[in-house]
PDB file of C-alpha atoms in Angstrom:
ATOM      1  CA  UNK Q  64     -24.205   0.385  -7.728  1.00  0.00           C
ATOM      2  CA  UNK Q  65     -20.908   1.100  -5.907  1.00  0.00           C
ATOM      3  CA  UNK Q  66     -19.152  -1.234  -8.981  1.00  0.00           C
ATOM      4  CA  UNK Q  67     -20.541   0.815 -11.534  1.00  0.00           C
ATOM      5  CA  UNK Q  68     -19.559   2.958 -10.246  1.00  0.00           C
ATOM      6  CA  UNK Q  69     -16.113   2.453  -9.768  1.00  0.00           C
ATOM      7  CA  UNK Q  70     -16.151   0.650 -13.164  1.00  0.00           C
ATOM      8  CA  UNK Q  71     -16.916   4.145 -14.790  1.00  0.00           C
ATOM      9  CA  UNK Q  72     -14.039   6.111 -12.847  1.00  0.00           C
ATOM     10  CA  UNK Q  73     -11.303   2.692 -13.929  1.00  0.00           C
ATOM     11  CA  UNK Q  74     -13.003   3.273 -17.603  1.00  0.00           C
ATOM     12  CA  UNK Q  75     -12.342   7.202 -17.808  1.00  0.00           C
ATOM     13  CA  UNK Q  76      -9.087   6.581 -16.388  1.00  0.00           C
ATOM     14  CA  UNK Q  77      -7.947   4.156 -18.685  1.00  0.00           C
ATOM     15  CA  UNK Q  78      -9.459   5.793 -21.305  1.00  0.00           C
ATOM     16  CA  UNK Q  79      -6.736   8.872 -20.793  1.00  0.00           C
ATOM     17  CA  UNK Q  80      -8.852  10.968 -18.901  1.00  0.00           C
ATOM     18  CA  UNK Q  81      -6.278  12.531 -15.913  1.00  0.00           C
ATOM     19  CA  UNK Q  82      -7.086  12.572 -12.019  1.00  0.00           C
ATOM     20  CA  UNK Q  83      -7.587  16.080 -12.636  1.00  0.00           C
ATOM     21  CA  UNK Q  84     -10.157  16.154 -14.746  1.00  0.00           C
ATOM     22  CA  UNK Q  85     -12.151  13.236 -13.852  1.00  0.00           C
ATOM     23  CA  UNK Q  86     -15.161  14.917 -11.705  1.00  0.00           C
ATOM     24  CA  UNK Q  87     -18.028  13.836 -10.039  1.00  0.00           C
ATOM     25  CA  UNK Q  88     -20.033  14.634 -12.683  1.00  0.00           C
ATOM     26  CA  UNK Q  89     -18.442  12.596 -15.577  1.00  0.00           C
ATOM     27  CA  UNK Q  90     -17.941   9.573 -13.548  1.00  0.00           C
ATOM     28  CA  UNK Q  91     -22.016   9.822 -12.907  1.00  0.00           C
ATOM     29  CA  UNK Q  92     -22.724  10.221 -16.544  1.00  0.00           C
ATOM     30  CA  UNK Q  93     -20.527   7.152 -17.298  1.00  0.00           C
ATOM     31  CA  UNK Q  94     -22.041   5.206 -14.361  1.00  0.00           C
ATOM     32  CA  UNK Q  95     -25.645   6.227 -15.739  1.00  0.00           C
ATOM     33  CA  UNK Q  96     -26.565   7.567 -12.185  1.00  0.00           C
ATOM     34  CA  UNK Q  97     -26.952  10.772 -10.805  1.00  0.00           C
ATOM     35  CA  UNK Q  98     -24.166  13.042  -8.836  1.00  0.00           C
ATOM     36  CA  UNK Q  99     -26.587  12.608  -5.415  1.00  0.00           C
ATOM     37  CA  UNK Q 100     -25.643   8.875  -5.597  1.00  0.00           C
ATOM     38  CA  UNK Q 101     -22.315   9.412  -5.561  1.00  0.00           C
ATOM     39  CA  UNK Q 102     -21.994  12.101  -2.904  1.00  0.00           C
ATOM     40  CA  UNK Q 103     -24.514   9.799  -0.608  1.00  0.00           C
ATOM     41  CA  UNK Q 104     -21.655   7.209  -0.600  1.00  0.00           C
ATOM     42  CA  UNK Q 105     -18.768   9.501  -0.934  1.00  0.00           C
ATOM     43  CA  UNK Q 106     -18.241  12.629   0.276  1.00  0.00           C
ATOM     44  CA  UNK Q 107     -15.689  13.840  -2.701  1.00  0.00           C
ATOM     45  CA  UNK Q 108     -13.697  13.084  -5.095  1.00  0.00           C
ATOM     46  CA  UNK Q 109     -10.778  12.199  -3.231  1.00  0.00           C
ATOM     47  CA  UNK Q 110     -12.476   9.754  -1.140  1.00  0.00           C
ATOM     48  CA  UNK Q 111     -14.075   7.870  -4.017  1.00  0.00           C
ATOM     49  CA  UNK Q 112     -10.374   7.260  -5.571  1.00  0.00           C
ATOM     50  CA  UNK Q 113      -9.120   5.998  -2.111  1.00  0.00           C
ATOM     51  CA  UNK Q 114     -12.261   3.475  -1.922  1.00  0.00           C
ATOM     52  CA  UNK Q 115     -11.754   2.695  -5.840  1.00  0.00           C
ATOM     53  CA  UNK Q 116      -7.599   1.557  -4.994  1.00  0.00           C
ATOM     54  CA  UNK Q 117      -8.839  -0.430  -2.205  1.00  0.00           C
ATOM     55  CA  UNK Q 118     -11.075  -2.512  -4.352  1.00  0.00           C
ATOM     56  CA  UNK Q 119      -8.242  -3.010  -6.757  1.00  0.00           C
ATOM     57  CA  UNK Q 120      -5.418  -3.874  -4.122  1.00  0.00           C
ATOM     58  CA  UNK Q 121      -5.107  -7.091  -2.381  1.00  0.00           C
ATOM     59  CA  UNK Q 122      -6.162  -7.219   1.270  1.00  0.00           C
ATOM     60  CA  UNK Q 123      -4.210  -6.171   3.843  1.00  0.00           C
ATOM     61  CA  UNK Q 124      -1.825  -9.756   4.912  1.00  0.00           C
ATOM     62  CA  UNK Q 125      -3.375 -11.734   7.594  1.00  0.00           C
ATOM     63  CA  UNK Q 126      -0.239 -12.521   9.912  1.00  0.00           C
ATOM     64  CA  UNK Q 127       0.207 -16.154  10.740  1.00  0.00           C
ATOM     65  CA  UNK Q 128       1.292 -15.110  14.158  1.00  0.00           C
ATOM     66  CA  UNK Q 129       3.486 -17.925  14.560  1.00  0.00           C
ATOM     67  CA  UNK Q 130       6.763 -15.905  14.821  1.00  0.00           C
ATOM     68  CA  UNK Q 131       8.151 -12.643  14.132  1.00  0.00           C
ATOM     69  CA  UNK Q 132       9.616 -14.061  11.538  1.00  0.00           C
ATOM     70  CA  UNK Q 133       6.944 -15.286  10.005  1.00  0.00           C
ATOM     71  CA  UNK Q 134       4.848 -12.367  10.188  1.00  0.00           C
ATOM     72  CA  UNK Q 135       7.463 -10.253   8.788  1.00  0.00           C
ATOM     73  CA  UNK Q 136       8.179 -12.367   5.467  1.00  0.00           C
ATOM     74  CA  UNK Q 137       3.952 -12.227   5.552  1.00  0.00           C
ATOM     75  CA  UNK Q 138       4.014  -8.490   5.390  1.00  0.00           C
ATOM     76  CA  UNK Q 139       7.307  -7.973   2.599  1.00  0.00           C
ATOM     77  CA  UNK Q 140       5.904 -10.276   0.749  1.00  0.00           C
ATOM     78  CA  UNK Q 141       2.307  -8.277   0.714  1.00  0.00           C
ATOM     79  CA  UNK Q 142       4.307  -5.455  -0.693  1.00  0.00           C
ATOM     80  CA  UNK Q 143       6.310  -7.396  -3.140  1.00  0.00           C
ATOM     81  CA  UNK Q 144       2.806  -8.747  -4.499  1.00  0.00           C
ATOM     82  CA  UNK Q 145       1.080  -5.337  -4.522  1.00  0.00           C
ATOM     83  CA  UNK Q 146       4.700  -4.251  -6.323  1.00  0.00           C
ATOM     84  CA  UNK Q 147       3.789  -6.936  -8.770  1.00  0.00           C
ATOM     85  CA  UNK Q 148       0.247  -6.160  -9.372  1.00  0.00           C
ATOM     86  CA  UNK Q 149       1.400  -2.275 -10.062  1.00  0.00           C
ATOM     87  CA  UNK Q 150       3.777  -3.871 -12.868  1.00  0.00           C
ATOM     88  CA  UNK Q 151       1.196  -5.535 -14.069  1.00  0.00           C
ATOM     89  CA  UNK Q 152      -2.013  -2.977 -14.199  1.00  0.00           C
ATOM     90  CA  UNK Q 153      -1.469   0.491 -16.331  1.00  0.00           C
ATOM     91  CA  UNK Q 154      -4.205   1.512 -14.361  1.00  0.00           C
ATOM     92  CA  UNK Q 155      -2.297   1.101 -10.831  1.00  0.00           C
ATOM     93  CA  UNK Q 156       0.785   2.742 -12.518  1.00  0.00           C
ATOM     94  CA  UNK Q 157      -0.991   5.867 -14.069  1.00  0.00           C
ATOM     95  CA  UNK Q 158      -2.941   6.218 -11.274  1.00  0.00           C
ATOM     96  CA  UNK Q 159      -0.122   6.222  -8.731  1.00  0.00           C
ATOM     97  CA  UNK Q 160       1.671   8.751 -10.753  1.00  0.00           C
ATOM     98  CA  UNK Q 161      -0.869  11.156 -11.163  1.00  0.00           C
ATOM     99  CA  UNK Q 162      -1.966  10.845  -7.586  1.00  0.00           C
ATOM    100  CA  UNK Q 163       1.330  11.879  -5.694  1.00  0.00           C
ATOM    101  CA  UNK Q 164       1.115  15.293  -7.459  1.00  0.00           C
ATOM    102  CA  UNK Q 165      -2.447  15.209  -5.747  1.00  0.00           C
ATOM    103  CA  UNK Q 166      -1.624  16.418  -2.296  1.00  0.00           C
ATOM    104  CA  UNK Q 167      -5.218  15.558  -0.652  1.00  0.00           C
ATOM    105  CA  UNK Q 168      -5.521  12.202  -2.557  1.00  0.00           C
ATOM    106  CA  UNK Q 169      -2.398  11.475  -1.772  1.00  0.00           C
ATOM    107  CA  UNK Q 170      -2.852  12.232   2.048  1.00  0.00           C
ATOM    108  CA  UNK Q 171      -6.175  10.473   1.993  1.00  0.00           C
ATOM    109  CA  UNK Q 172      -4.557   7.598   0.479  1.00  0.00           C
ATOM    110  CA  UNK Q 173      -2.054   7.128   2.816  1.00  0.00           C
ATOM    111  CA  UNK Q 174      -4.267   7.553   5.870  1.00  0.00           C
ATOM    112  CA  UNK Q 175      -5.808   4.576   5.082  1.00  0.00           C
ATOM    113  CA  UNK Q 176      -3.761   2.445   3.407  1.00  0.00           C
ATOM    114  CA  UNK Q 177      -0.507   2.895   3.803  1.00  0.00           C
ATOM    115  CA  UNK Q 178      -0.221   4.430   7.460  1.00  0.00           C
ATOM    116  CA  UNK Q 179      -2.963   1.026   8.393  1.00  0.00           C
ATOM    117  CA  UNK Q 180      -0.310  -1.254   7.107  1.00  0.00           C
ATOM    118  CA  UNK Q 181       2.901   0.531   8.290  1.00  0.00           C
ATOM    119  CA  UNK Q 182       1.609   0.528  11.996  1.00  0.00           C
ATOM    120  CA  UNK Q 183       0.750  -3.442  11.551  1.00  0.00           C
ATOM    121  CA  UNK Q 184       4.941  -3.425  10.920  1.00  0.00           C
ATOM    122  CA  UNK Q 185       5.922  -1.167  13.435  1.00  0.00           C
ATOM    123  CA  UNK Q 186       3.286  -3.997  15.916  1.00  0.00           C
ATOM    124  CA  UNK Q 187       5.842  -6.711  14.485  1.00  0.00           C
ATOM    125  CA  UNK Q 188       8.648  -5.090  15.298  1.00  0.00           C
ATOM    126  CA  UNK Q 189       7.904  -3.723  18.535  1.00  0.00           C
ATOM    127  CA  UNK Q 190       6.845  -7.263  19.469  1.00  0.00           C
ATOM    128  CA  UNK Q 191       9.931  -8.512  18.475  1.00  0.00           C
ATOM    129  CA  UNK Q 192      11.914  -5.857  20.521  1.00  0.00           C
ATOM    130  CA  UNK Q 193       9.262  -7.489  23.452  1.00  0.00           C
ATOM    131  CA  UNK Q 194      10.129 -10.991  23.067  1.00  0.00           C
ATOM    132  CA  UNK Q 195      13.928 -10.624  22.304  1.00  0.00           C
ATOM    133  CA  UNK Q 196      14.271 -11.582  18.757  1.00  0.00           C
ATOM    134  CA  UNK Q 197      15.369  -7.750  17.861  1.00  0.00           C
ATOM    135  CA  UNK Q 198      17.403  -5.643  19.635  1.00  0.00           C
ATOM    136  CA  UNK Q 199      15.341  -3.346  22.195  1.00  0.00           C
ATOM    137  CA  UNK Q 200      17.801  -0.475  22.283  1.00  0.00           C
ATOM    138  CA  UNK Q 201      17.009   0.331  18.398  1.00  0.00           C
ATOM    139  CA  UNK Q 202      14.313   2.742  17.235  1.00  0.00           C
ATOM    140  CA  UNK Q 203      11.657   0.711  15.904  1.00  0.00           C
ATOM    141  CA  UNK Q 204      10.610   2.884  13.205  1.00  0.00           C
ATOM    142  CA  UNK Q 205      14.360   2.558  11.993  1.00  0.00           C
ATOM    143  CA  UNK Q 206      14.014  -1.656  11.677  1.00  0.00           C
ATOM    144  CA  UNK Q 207      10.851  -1.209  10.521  1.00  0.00           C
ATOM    145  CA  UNK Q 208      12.329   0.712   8.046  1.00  0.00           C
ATOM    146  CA  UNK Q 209      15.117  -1.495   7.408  1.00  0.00           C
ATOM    147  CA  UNK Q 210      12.146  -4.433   6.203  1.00  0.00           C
ATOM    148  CA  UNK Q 211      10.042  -2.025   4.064  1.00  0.00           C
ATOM    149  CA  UNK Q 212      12.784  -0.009   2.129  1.00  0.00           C
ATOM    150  CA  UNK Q 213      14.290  -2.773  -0.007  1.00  0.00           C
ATOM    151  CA  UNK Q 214      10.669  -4.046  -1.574  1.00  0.00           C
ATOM    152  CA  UNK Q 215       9.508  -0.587  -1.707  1.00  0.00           C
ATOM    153  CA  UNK Q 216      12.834   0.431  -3.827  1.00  0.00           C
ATOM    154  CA  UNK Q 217      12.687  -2.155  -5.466  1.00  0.00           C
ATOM    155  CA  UNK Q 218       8.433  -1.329  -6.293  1.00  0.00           C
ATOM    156  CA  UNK Q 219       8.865   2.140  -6.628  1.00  0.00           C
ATOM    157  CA  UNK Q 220      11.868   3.417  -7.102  1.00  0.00           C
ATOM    158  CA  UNK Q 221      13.492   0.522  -9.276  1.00  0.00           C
ATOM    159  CA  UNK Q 222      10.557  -0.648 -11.182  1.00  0.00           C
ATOM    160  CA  UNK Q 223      12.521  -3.114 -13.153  1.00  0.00           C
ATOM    161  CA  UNK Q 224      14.000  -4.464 -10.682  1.00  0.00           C
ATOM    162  CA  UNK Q 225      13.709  -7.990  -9.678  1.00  0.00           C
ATOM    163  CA  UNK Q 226      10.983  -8.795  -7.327  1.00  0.00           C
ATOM    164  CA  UNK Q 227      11.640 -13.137  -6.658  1.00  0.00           C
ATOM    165  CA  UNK Q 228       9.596 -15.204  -5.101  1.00  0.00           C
ATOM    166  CA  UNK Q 229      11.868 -15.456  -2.435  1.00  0.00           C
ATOM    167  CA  UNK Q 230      12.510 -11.648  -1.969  1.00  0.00           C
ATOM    168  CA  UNK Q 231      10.805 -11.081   1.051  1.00  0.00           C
ATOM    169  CA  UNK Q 232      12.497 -14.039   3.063  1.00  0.00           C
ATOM    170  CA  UNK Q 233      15.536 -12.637   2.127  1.00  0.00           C
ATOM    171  CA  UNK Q 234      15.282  -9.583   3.015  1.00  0.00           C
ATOM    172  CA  UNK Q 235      13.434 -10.705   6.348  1.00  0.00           C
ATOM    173  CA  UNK Q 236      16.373 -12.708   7.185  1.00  0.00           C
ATOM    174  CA  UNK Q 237      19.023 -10.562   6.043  1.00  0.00           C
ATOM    175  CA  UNK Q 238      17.829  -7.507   8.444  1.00  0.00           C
ATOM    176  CA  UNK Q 239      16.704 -10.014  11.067  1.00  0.00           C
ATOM    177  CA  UNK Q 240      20.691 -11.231  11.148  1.00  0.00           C
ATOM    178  CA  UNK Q 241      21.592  -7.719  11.812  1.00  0.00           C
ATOM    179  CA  UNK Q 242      19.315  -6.306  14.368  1.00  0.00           C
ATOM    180  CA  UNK Q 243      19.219 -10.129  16.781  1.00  0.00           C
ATOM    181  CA  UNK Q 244      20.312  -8.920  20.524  1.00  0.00           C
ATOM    182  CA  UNK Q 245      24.233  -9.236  20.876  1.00  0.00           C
ATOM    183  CA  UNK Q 246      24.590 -11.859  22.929  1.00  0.00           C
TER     184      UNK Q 246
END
């Protein structure tokens, strides 16, 4: 049920119908259920949409746990890939668009997918401060920062821009160079 759901809200979206006037109602009609089944699962529209990206985004990265290292390069290269996937899926890119001029979507959205994954970075980092492989005097929010701001300008703000395999090790390695404990 929940696929047909969700099925019906990708289908009116790809079908031109905008965030704002995709209801409750229409994606019901489209499903072929009724509005109660919907608002049993979800509690509005906003909630539904966060649930429906979910199901279309890769998982959040399981960190090898290895290294720092490691687990950084495992989380870049999560957004690189989920940078890639938005390139590739008009839906993702119309959707995005329309959503950030959604203020509670938006919010919802980033309660529980993007503020999940940025404190699974900020973990990383603050272990890293722990174990001496970056600086402990630096503001961890900053480095984590310093990881997540290439691949997300190069996702977001650059869309054309290149996105290598290789990208996040790069970038992991380049920041990592600059933030190692003076010795």
């Amino acid at each position: 049920m929940e696929q047909a759901i969700f099925d019906a809200a990708i289908g009116l979206l790809e079908g031109g119908t905008p965030l704002t006037e995709l209801s409750i109602e229409k994606i019901a009609r489209t499903a072929g259920v009724g509005k109660a089944t919907i608002y049993r699962r979800w509690p509005g529209k906003e909630e539904l949409f966060v649930d429906l990206l979910r199901s279309v985004e890769a998982p959040d990265p399981v960190l090898p746990g290895v290294s720092v290292r490691d687990d950084l390069v495992a989380l870049m290269e999560s957004i690189r890939r989920r940078g890639l996937a938005k390139r590739n899926s008009a839906l993702l890119h119309n959707v995005f668009s329309q959503m950030q001029s959604y203020p509670k979507l938006w919010d919802a959205y980033h309660q529980t997918v993007i503020d999940p994954r940025r404190r699974m970075g900020l973990d990383v980092v603050r272990r890293g401060m722990e174990l001496g492989e970056i600086r402990d005097d630096l503001d961890a929010e900053l480095v984590n920062d310093l990881f997540t701001g290439p691949l997300l300008l190069r996702t977001v703000i650059r869309p054309g821009a290149s996105l290598d395999p290789d990208l996040a090790e790069r970038v992991v390695d380049a920041v990592l160079e600059g933030v190692r404990p003076r010795r």
